[in-house]
Coordinates of N, CA and C in Angstrom, one line a residue:
M1 N 59.3 66.6 0.4 CA 58.6 67.4 -0.5 C 57.4 66.7 -1.1
D2 N 56.3 67.4 -1.2 CA 55.1 66.8 -1.7 C 55.1 66.8 -3.2
A3 N 55.2 65.7 -3.9 CA 55.3 65.6 -5.3 C 54.0 66.0 -6.0
G4 N 52.8 66.0 -5.3 CA 51.5 66.2 -5.9 C 51.3 67.7 -6.1
K5 N 52.1 68.6 -5.5 CA 51.8 70.0 -5.6 C 52.8 70.7 -6.6
D6 N 52.3 71.7 -7.3 CA 53.1 72.4 -8.2 C 54.2 73.2 -7.5
N7 N 53.8 73.7 -6.3 CA 54.8 74.5 -5.6 C 54.6 74.1 -4.1
A8 N 55.4 73.1 -3.7 CA 55.3 72.5 -2.4 C 55.9 73.4 -1.3
N9 N 56.6 74.5 -1.7 CA 57.2 75.4 -0.7 C 57.0 76.8 -1.1
P10 N 55.8 77.3 -1.1 CA 55.6 78.7 -1.6 C 56.1 79.7 -0.6
T11 N 56.3 80.9 -1.0 CA 56.7 82.0 -0.2 C 55.4 82.5 0.5
I12 N 55.4 82.7 1.8 CA 54.2 83.1 2.6 C 54.5 84.4 3.2
L13 N 53.6 85.4 3.0 CA 53.7 86.7 3.5 C 53.1 86.7 4.9
N14 N 53.6 87.6 5.8 CA 53.1 87.7 7.1 C 51.7 88.5 7.0
P15 N 50.7 87.9 7.7 CA 49.4 88.6 7.6 C 49.4 90.0 8.0
H16 N 50.3 90.4 8.9 CA 50.3 91.8 9.3 C 50.9 92.7 8.3
D17 N 51.6 92.1 7.3 CA 52.2 92.9 6.2 C 51.2 93.2 5.0
L18 N 50.1 92.5 5.0 CA 49.1 92.6 3.9 C 48.4 94.0 4.0
P19 N 48.0 94.5 2.9 CA 47.4 95.8 2.9 C 46.0 95.7 3.6
R20 N 45.7 96.7 4.4 CA 44.4 96.7 5.1 C 43.9 98.2 5.1
R21 N 42.6 98.3 5.1 CA 41.9 99.6 5.2 C 42.1 100.1 6.6
R22 N 42.5 101.3 6.7 CA 42.6 101.8 8.1 C 41.2 102.1 8.6
R23 N 40.9 101.5 9.7 CA 39.5 101.6 10.3 C 39.4 102.9 11.1
S24 N 38.3 103.6 10.9 CA 38.1 104.8 11.7 C 37.3 104.3 13.0
T25 N 37.1 105.2 13.9 CA 36.4 104.8 15.1 C 35.0 104.4 14.8
P26 N 34.6 103.3 15.5 CA 33.2 102.8 15.2 C 32.2 103.8 15.4
S27 N 31.2 103.8 14.5 CA 30.1 104.8 14.5 C 28.8 104.1 14.8
T28 N 27.9 104.7 15.5 CA 26.7 104.1 15.8 C 25.7 104.2 14.7
A29 N 25.9 105.2 13.8 CA 25.0 105.3 12.6 C 25.3 104.2 11.6
T30 N 24.2 103.8 11.0 CA 24.3 102.7 10.0 C 24.5 103.4 8.7
K31 N 25.6 102.9 8.0 CA 25.9 103.5 6.7 C 25.6 102.4 5.7
H32 N 24.8 102.7 4.7 CA 24.4 101.8 3.7 C 25.4 101.7 2.6
G33 N 26.0 100.6 2.3 CA 27.0 100.4 1.3 C 26.5 99.6 0.1
I34 N 27.4 99.5 -0.8 CA 27.0 98.8 -2.1 C 26.8 97.3 -1.9
F35 N 27.2 96.8 -0.8 CA 27.1 95.3 -0.5 C 25.9 95.0 0.3
D36 N 25.1 96.0 0.7 CA 24.0 95.7 1.6 C 22.9 94.9 1.0
S37 N 22.7 95.0 -0.3 CA 21.6 94.3 -1.0 C 22.2 93.4 -2.1
L38 N 23.0 92.5 -1.7 CA 23.6 91.6 -2.7 C 22.6 90.7 -3.4
A39 N 22.8 90.6 -4.7 CA 21.9 89.7 -5.4 C 22.3 88.2 -5.2
P40 N 21.4 87.3 -5.3 CA 21.7 85.9 -5.2 C 22.9 85.6 -6.1
T41 N 23.6 84.5 -5.8 CA 24.7 84.1 -6.6 C 24.5 84.1 -8.1
A42 N 25.5 84.6 -8.8 CA 25.4 84.6 -10.3 C 25.5 83.2 -10.9
Y43 N 26.1 82.3 -10.2 CA 26.3 81.0 -10.7 C 25.4 80.0 -9.8
P44 N 24.2 79.6 -10.3 CA 23.3 78.8 -9.4 C 24.0 77.5 -8.9
S45 N 24.9 76.9 -9.6 CA 25.4 75.7 -9.2 C 26.3 75.9 -8.0
L46 N 26.7 77.1 -7.7 CA 27.5 77.4 -6.5 C 26.6 77.6 -5.2
A47 N 25.4 77.8 -5.4 CA 24.5 78.1 -4.3 C 24.3 76.9 -3.4
N48 N 24.2 77.2 -2.1 CA 23.8 76.2 -1.2 C 22.8 76.9 -0.2
S49 N 22.2 76.1 0.6 CA 21.2 76.7 1.5 C 21.8 77.7 2.5
E50 N 23.0 77.6 2.8 CA 23.6 78.6 3.8 C 24.0 79.9 3.1
T51 N 24.3 79.9 1.8 CA 24.7 81.2 1.2 C 23.6 82.0 0.6
L52 N 22.5 81.3 0.3 CA 21.4 82.1 -0.3 C 20.5 82.5 0.8
H53 N 20.2 83.8 0.8 CA 19.3 84.4 1.9 C 18.5 85.5 1.2
D54 N 17.5 85.9 1.9 CA 16.6 86.9 1.4 C 17.3 88.3 1.5
A55 N 17.7 88.9 0.4 CA 18.3 90.2 0.4 C 17.3 91.2 0.0
P56 N 17.4 92.4 0.6 CA 16.4 93.4 0.2 C 16.6 93.7 -1.3
S57 N 15.5 93.9 -2.0 CA 15.7 94.2 -3.4 C 16.1 95.6 -3.6
S58 N 16.9 95.8 -4.6 CA 17.4 97.1 -4.9 C 16.6 97.7 -6.1
S59 N 16.4 99.0 -6.1 CA 15.6 99.6 -7.1 C 16.5 99.7 -8.4
S60 N 15.8 99.4 -9.5 CA 16.5 99.5 -10.8 C 16.8 101.0 -11.2
S61 N 16.1 101.9 -10.6 CA 16.3 103.3 -10.8 C 17.2 103.9 -9.7
E62 N 18.3 103.3 -9.5 CA 19.3 103.7 -8.5 C 19.7 105.1 -8.7
D63 N 19.6 105.9 -7.7 CA 20.0 107.3 -7.8 C 21.5 107.5 -7.8
E64 N 22.0 108.2 -8.8 CA 23.5 108.4 -9.0 C 24.1 108.9 -7.7
S65 N 23.5 109.8 -7.0 CA 24.1 110.4 -5.8 C 24.2 109.5 -4.6
D66 N 23.3 108.4 -4.6 CA 23.3 107.5 -3.5 C 24.3 106.3 -3.8
R67 N 24.8 106.2 -5.0 CA 25.6 105.1 -5.4 C 27.0 105.3 -4.8
E68 N 27.5 104.3 -4.0 CA 28.8 104.4 -3.4 C 29.8 103.7 -4.4
E69 N 30.9 104.4 -4.6 CA 31.9 103.8 -5.5 C 32.8 102.8 -4.8
I70 N 33.3 101.9 -5.5 CA 34.2 100.9 -4.9 C 35.7 101.3 -5.2
D71 N 36.6 100.9 -4.3 CA 38.0 101.2 -4.5 C 38.8 99.9 -4.5
E72 N 40.1 100.0 -4.9 CA 41.0 98.9 -5.0 C 41.1 98.1 -3.7
Q73 N 41.1 98.8 -2.5 CA 41.3 98.2 -1.2 C 40.0 97.3 -1.0
E74 N 38.9 97.8 -1.3 CA 37.6 97.0 -1.1 C 37.7 95.7 -1.9
V75 N 38.1 95.8 -3.1 CA 38.2 94.6 -4.0 C 39.3 93.7 -3.4
Y76 N 40.4 94.2 -2.9 CA 41.4 93.4 -2.3 C 40.9 92.6 -1.1
D77 N 40.1 93.4 -0.3 CA 39.5 92.8 0.9 C 38.6 91.6 0.6
L78 N 37.9 91.7 -0.6 CA 37.0 90.6 -1.0 C 37.7 89.4 -1.4
I79 N 38.9 89.5 -2.1 CA 39.6 88.4 -2.7 C 40.8 87.9 -1.9
S80 N 41.4 88.7 -1.0 CA 42.6 88.3 -0.4 C 42.5 87.1 0.5
N81 N 41.3 86.8 1.0 CA 41.1 85.7 2.0 C 40.6 84.5 1.3
I82 N 40.5 84.4 0.0 CA 40.2 83.2 -0.7 C 41.3 82.2 -0.5
T83 N 40.9 80.9 -0.2 CA 41.9 79.9 0.1 C 42.5 79.4 -1.2
D84 N 43.8 79.2 -1.2 CA 44.5 78.6 -2.4 C 44.0 77.1 -2.5
P85 N 43.8 76.6 -3.8 CA 43.4 75.3 -3.9 C 44.4 74.2 -3.5
E86 N 45.7 74.5 -3.5 CA 46.7 73.6 -3.1 C 47.2 73.7 -1.7
H87 N 47.2 74.9 -1.1 CA 47.7 75.1 0.2 C 46.6 75.7 1.1
P88 N 46.6 75.4 2.4 CA 45.6 75.9 3.3 C 45.9 77.4 3.7
L89 N 46.3 78.2 2.7 CA 46.6 79.6 3.0 C 45.8 80.4 2.0
S90 N 45.7 81.7 2.4 CA 44.9 82.7 1.5 C 45.8 83.1 0.3
L91 N 45.0 83.6 -0.7 CA 45.7 84.1 -1.9 C 46.5 85.3 -1.6
G92 N 46.0 86.1 -0.6 CA 46.8 87.3 -0.2 C 48.1 87.0 0.5
S93 N 48.1 86.0 1.4 CA 49.3 85.6 2.1 C 50.3 84.9 1.2
L94 N 49.9 84.3 0.1 CA 50.8 83.7 -0.9 C 51.2 84.7 -1.9
G95 N 50.7 86.0 -1.9 CA 51.1 87.0 -2.9 C 50.5 86.7 -4.3
V96 N 49.5 85.9 -4.3 CA 48.8 85.6 -5.6 C 48.0 86.8 -6.0
V97 N 47.3 87.5 -5.1 CA 46.6 88.7 -5.3 C 47.3 89.8 -4.6
N98 N 47.5 90.9 -5.2 CA 48.2 92.1 -4.7 C 47.4 93.4 -4.9
L99 N 47.4 94.2 -3.9 CA 46.7 95.5 -4.1 C 47.1 96.3 -5.3
S100 N 48.4 96.2 -5.6 CA 49.0 97.0 -6.8 C 48.5 96.4 -8.1
D101 N 48.0 95.2 -8.1 CA 47.5 94.6 -9.3 C 46.0 94.6 -9.5
I102 N 45.4 95.5 -8.8 CA 43.9 95.7 -8.9 C 43.7 97.2 -9.4
A103 N 42.8 97.3 -10.4 CA 42.5 98.6 -11.0 C 41.0 98.7 -11.2
I104 N 40.5 99.9 -10.9 CA 39.2 100.3 -11.1 C 39.1 101.1 -12.3
I105 N 38.4 100.7 -13.3 CA 38.3 101.4 -14.6 C 37.0 102.1 -14.7
P106 N 36.9 103.5 -14.7 CA 35.7 104.2 -14.7 C 34.9 104.0 -16.0
P107 N 33.6 104.4 -16.0 CA 32.8 104.3 -17.2 C 33.5 105.0 -18.4
A108 N 33.3 104.4 -19.6 CA 33.9 105.0 -20.8 C 33.3 106.3 -21.2
S109 N 32.0 106.5 -20.9 CA 31.4 107.8 -21.2 C 30.7 108.3 -20.0
P110 N 30.4 109.6 -19.9 CA 29.7 110.2 -18.8 C 28.3 109.7 -18.6
T111 N 27.7 109.2 -19.7 CA 26.3 108.7 -19.5 C 26.3 107.2 -19.1
S112 N 27.4 106.5 -19.2 CA 27.4 105.1 -18.8 C 27.5 104.9 -17.3
R113 N 26.9 103.9 -16.8 CA 27.0 103.6 -15.4 C 27.9 102.4 -15.2
I114 N 28.4 101.8 -16.2 CA 29.2 100.5 -16.2 C 30.6 100.9 -16.0
S115 N 31.2 100.4 -14.9 CA 32.6 100.5 -14.6 C 33.2 99.1 -14.5
S116 N 34.5 99.0 -14.5 CA 35.1 97.7 -14.5 C 36.2 97.5 -13.4
V117 N 36.4 96.3 -13.0 CA 37.4 96.0 -12.0 C 38.4 95.0 -12.7
R118 N 39.6 95.3 -12.8 CA 40.6 94.4 -13.4 C 41.5 93.9 -12.3
V119 N 41.7 92.6 -12.2 CA 42.5 92.0 -11.2 C 43.5 91.1 -12.0
L120 N 44.8 91.3 -11.7 CA 45.9 90.5 -12.2 C 46.4 89.5 -11.2
I121 N 46.4 88.3 -11.5 CA 46.8 87.2 -10.6 C 48.3 86.8 -10.9
T122 N 49.0 86.6 -9.8 CA 50.4 86.2 -9.9 C 50.5 84.8 -9.3
P123 N 50.6 83.7 -10.1 CA 50.7 82.4 -9.6 C 52.0 82.2 -8.7
T124 N 52.0 81.3 -7.8 CA 53.2 81.1 -6.9 C 54.3 80.5 -7.7
T125 N 54.1 79.8 -8.8 CA 55.1 79.3 -9.7 C 54.6 79.4 -11.2
S126 N 55.5 79.5 -12.1 CA 55.1 79.7 -13.5 C 54.5 78.4 -14.1
A127 N 54.8 77.3 -13.5 CA 54.2 76.0 -14.0 C 52.9 75.6 -13.2
C128 N 52.3 76.5 -12.5 CA 51.1 76.2 -11.7 C 50.0 75.7 -12.6
S129 N 49.5 74.5 -12.3 CA 48.5 73.9 -13.2 C 47.1 74.4 -12.7
L130 N 47.0 75.1 -11.6 CA 45.7 75.5 -11.1 C 45.5 77.0 -11.3
T131 N 46.2 77.6 -12.2 CA 46.1 79.1 -12.5 C 44.7 79.4 -12.9
T132 N 44.1 78.7 -13.8 CA 42.8 79.0 -14.3 C 41.8 78.8 -13.2
V133 N 41.9 77.8 -12.3 CA 41.0 77.6 -11.2 C 41.1 78.7 -10.2
I134 N 42.3 79.2 -9.9 CA 42.4 80.3 -9.0 C 41.7 81.6 -9.6
G135 N 42.0 81.8 -10.9 CA 41.3 82.9 -11.6 C 39.8 82.8 -11.6
L136 N 39.3 81.6 -11.8 CA 37.9 81.3 -11.7 C 37.3 81.6 -10.3
G137 N 38.0 81.2 -9.3 CA 37.6 81.5 -7.9 C 37.5 83.0 -7.6
V138 N 38.5 83.7 -8.1 CA 38.5 85.2 -7.9 C 37.3 85.8 -8.7
K139 N 37.1 85.4 -9.9 CA 36.1 85.9 -10.7 C 34.7 85.6 -10.1
V140 N 34.5 84.4 -9.7 CA 33.2 84.1 -9.1 C 33.0 84.9 -7.8
R141 N 34.0 85.1 -7.0 CA 33.8 85.9 -5.8 C 33.4 87.3 -6.1
L142 N 34.1 87.9 -7.1 CA 33.8 89.3 -7.4 C 32.4 89.4 -8.1
V143 N 32.1 88.5 -9.0 CA 30.8 88.6 -9.7 C 29.7 88.5 -8.7
N144 N 29.8 87.6 -7.7 CA 28.8 87.4 -6.7 C 28.7 88.6 -5.7
A145 N 29.8 89.3 -5.4 CA 29.9 90.3 -4.4 C 29.7 91.7 -4.9
L146 N 30.0 92.0 -6.1 CA 29.9 93.3 -6.6 C 28.5 93.5 -7.3
P147 N 28.1 94.8 -7.4 CA 26.8 95.0 -8.1 C 27.0 94.8 -9.6
P148 N 25.8 94.5 -10.2 CA 25.9 94.2 -11.7 C 26.4 95.3 -12.6
R149 N 26.5 96.5 -12.1 CA 27.0 97.6 -12.9 C 28.5 97.6 -13.0
I150 N 29.1 96.7 -12.3 CA 30.6 96.6 -12.3 C 31.0 95.3 -13.1
R151 N 31.7 95.5 -14.1 CA 32.2 94.3 -14.9 C 33.5 93.8 -14.3
V152 N 33.7 92.5 -14.3 CA 34.9 91.9 -13.6 C 35.8 91.3 -14.7
D153 N 37.0 91.7 -14.7 CA 38.0 91.2 -15.6 C 39.2 90.6 -14.8
V154 N 39.3 89.3 -14.8 CA 40.4 88.7 -14.1 C 41.4 88.1 -15.1
R155 N 42.6 88.4 -14.9 CA 43.7 87.9 -15.8 C 44.9 87.4 -15.1
I156 N 45.7 86.6 -15.7 CA 47.0 86.2 -15.2 C 48.0 87.2 -15.6
K157 N 48.8 87.7 -14.6 CA 49.8 88.7 -14.9 C 50.8 88.2 -16.0
E158 N 51.1 89.1 -16.9 CA 52.0 88.7 -18.0 C 53.4 88.3 -17.5
G159 N 53.9 87.2 -18.0 CA 55.2 86.7 -17.7 C 55.3 85.9 -16.4
T160 N 54.1 85.6 -15.7 CA 54.1 84.9 -14.5 C 53.7 83.5 -14.6
S161 N 53.2 83.1 -15.7 CA 52.7 81.7 -15.9 C 52.9 81.2 -17.4
S162 N 53.4 80.0 -17.5 CA 53.6 79.5 -18.8 C 52.3 79.2 -19.6
S163 N 51.2 79.2 -18.8 CA 49.8 79.0 -19.5 C 49.0 80.2 -19.4
A164 N 49.6 81.4 -19.3 CA 48.8 82.7 -19.1 C 47.9 83.0 -20.2
D165 N 48.4 82.8 -21.5 CA 47.5 83.1 -22.6 C 46.3 82.3 -22.7
E166 N 46.4 81.0 -22.5 CA 45.3 80.1 -22.5 C 44.3 80.4 -21.3
A167 N 44.9 80.6 -20.1 CA 44.1 80.9 -18.9 C 43.3 82.2 -19.1
N168 N 44.0 83.2 -19.7 CA 43.3 84.5 -19.9 C 42.2 84.4 -20.9
K169 N 42.4 83.5 -21.9 CA 41.4 83.3 -22.9 C 40.1 82.6 -22.3
Q170 N 40.4 81.7 -21.4 CA 39.3 81.0 -20.7 C 38.5 81.9 -19.8
L171 N 39.3 82.7 -19.0 CA 38.7 83.6 -18.0 C 37.9 84.7 -18.6
G172 N 38.3 85.1 -19.8 CA 37.7 86.2 -20.5 C 36.4 85.8 -21.3
D173 N 36.2 84.5 -21.4 CA 35.1 84.0 -22.2 C 33.9 83.7 -21.3
K174 N 32.8 84.4 -21.4 CA 31.7 84.2 -20.5 C 31.1 82.8 -20.7
E175 N 31.1 82.3 -21.9 CA 30.5 80.9 -22.1 C 31.4 79.9 -21.5
R176 N 32.7 80.0 -21.6 CA 33.6 79.0 -21.0 C 33.5 79.1 -19.4
V177 N 33.4 80.3 -18.9 CA 33.2 80.4 -17.4 C 31.9 79.7 -17.0
A178 N 30.8 80.0 -17.7 CA 29.5 79.4 -17.4 C 29.6 77.9 -17.5
A179 N 30.3 77.4 -18.6 CA 30.4 75.9 -18.7 C 31.3 75.3 -17.6
A180 N 32.3 76.0 -17.2 CA 33.1 75.5 -16.1 C 32.3 75.4 -14.8
M181 N 31.4 76.3 -14.6 CA 30.6 76.3 -13.4 C 29.5 75.3 -13.4
E182 N 29.4 74.5 -14.5 CA 28.5 73.4 -14.6 C 29.2 72.1 -14.2
N183 N 30.6 72.1 -14.2 CA 31.4 71.0 -13.8 C 31.4 70.8 -12.3
R184 N 30.8 69.7 -11.8 CA 30.7 69.5 -10.4 C 32.0 69.6 -9.6
N185 N 33.1 69.0 -10.2 CA 34.4 69.0 -9.5 C 35.0 70.4 -9.4
L186 N 34.8 71.2 -10.5 CA 35.3 72.6 -10.4 C 34.4 73.4 -9.4
V187 N 33.1 73.2 -9.4 CA 32.2 73.9 -8.4 C 32.7 73.5 -7.0
N188 N 32.9 72.3 -6.7 CA 33.4 71.9 -5.4 C 34.7 72.5 -5.0
M189 N 35.6 72.6 -6.0 CA 36.9 73.2 -5.7 C 36.7 74.7 -5.4
V190 N 35.9 75.4 -6.2 CA 35.7 76.8 -6.1 C 34.9 77.1 -4.7
N191 N 33.9 76.2 -4.4 CA 33.3 76.4 -3.1 C 34.2 76.2 -2.0
H192 N 35.2 75.3 -2.1 CA 36.2 75.1 -1.0 C 37.0 76.4 -0.9
M193 N 37.5 76.9 -2.0 CA 38.3 78.2 -2.1 C 37.5 79.3 -1.4
L194 N 36.2 79.4 -1.7 CA 35.4 80.6 -1.2 C 34.9 80.4 0.2
S195 N 35.1 79.2 0.8 CA 34.5 78.9 2.1 C 35.2 79.8 3.2
S196 N 36.3 80.3 2.9 CA 37.0 81.2 3.9 C 36.6 82.6 3.8
C197 N 35.8 82.9 2.8 CA 35.3 84.3 2.6 C 34.2 84.6 3.6
D198 N 34.1 85.9 4.0 CA 33.0 86.3 4.9 C 31.7 86.3 4.3

C-alpha cells in the first residue's frame, strides 16, 4: 500500500458505465455552440502558449434567441475527464464527479441573463487532503470553458469530507481562489489535472 496517498485503493468505475450524451448521426452542417468563441483563460497564471489561441470575438449584444443553453451532461463532459491529483485516473471514473450532482440554476428574474452551474464533489475518502485542490481544478475548468454569463459554484458534497466546510469556504471566495492561482505549486498541480481535458 502506498502510504503517501490518502486513498491508495479507490473504487474505479468502468468507463463504459459513465454517463454519455447520445450522439446523433453526424451532420455536415456546422452548428455554432456556446464554446465556439471561448475567451482566454480567466486565470492568467494557468495560460501557456499551447492553450492560448486567437478565438473569434463574441458580440457583447448577444441575441437571446441565438444563445444556446447548457445542460448537466455538457458540464459533466467538461469535468469528468479531469485527472485526479493522486491517481492517474479521471474524476468521472473515480466517482468524484457525478451527473446527478450537477445542477443548472436558471436566472433569478426574467430580465437577468446570469445563470449558475452548481457542482457537488464527492471525495474518494472523507480524509482526502486534496479535496480543495480537486474543487479548484473543477472550478478553473468550468470558469475557463463556460461563457461569462454562467456563474460557477463548486462545493464538496455534505457529509463526504471531514474538511468540507473549510473547503467550501475557500472555493466560494473569489479572492481566495485568485490567490490560490498565484501559487506556482497549485498552478502546476491544476495544469496537470487539466492536461487530460480536450
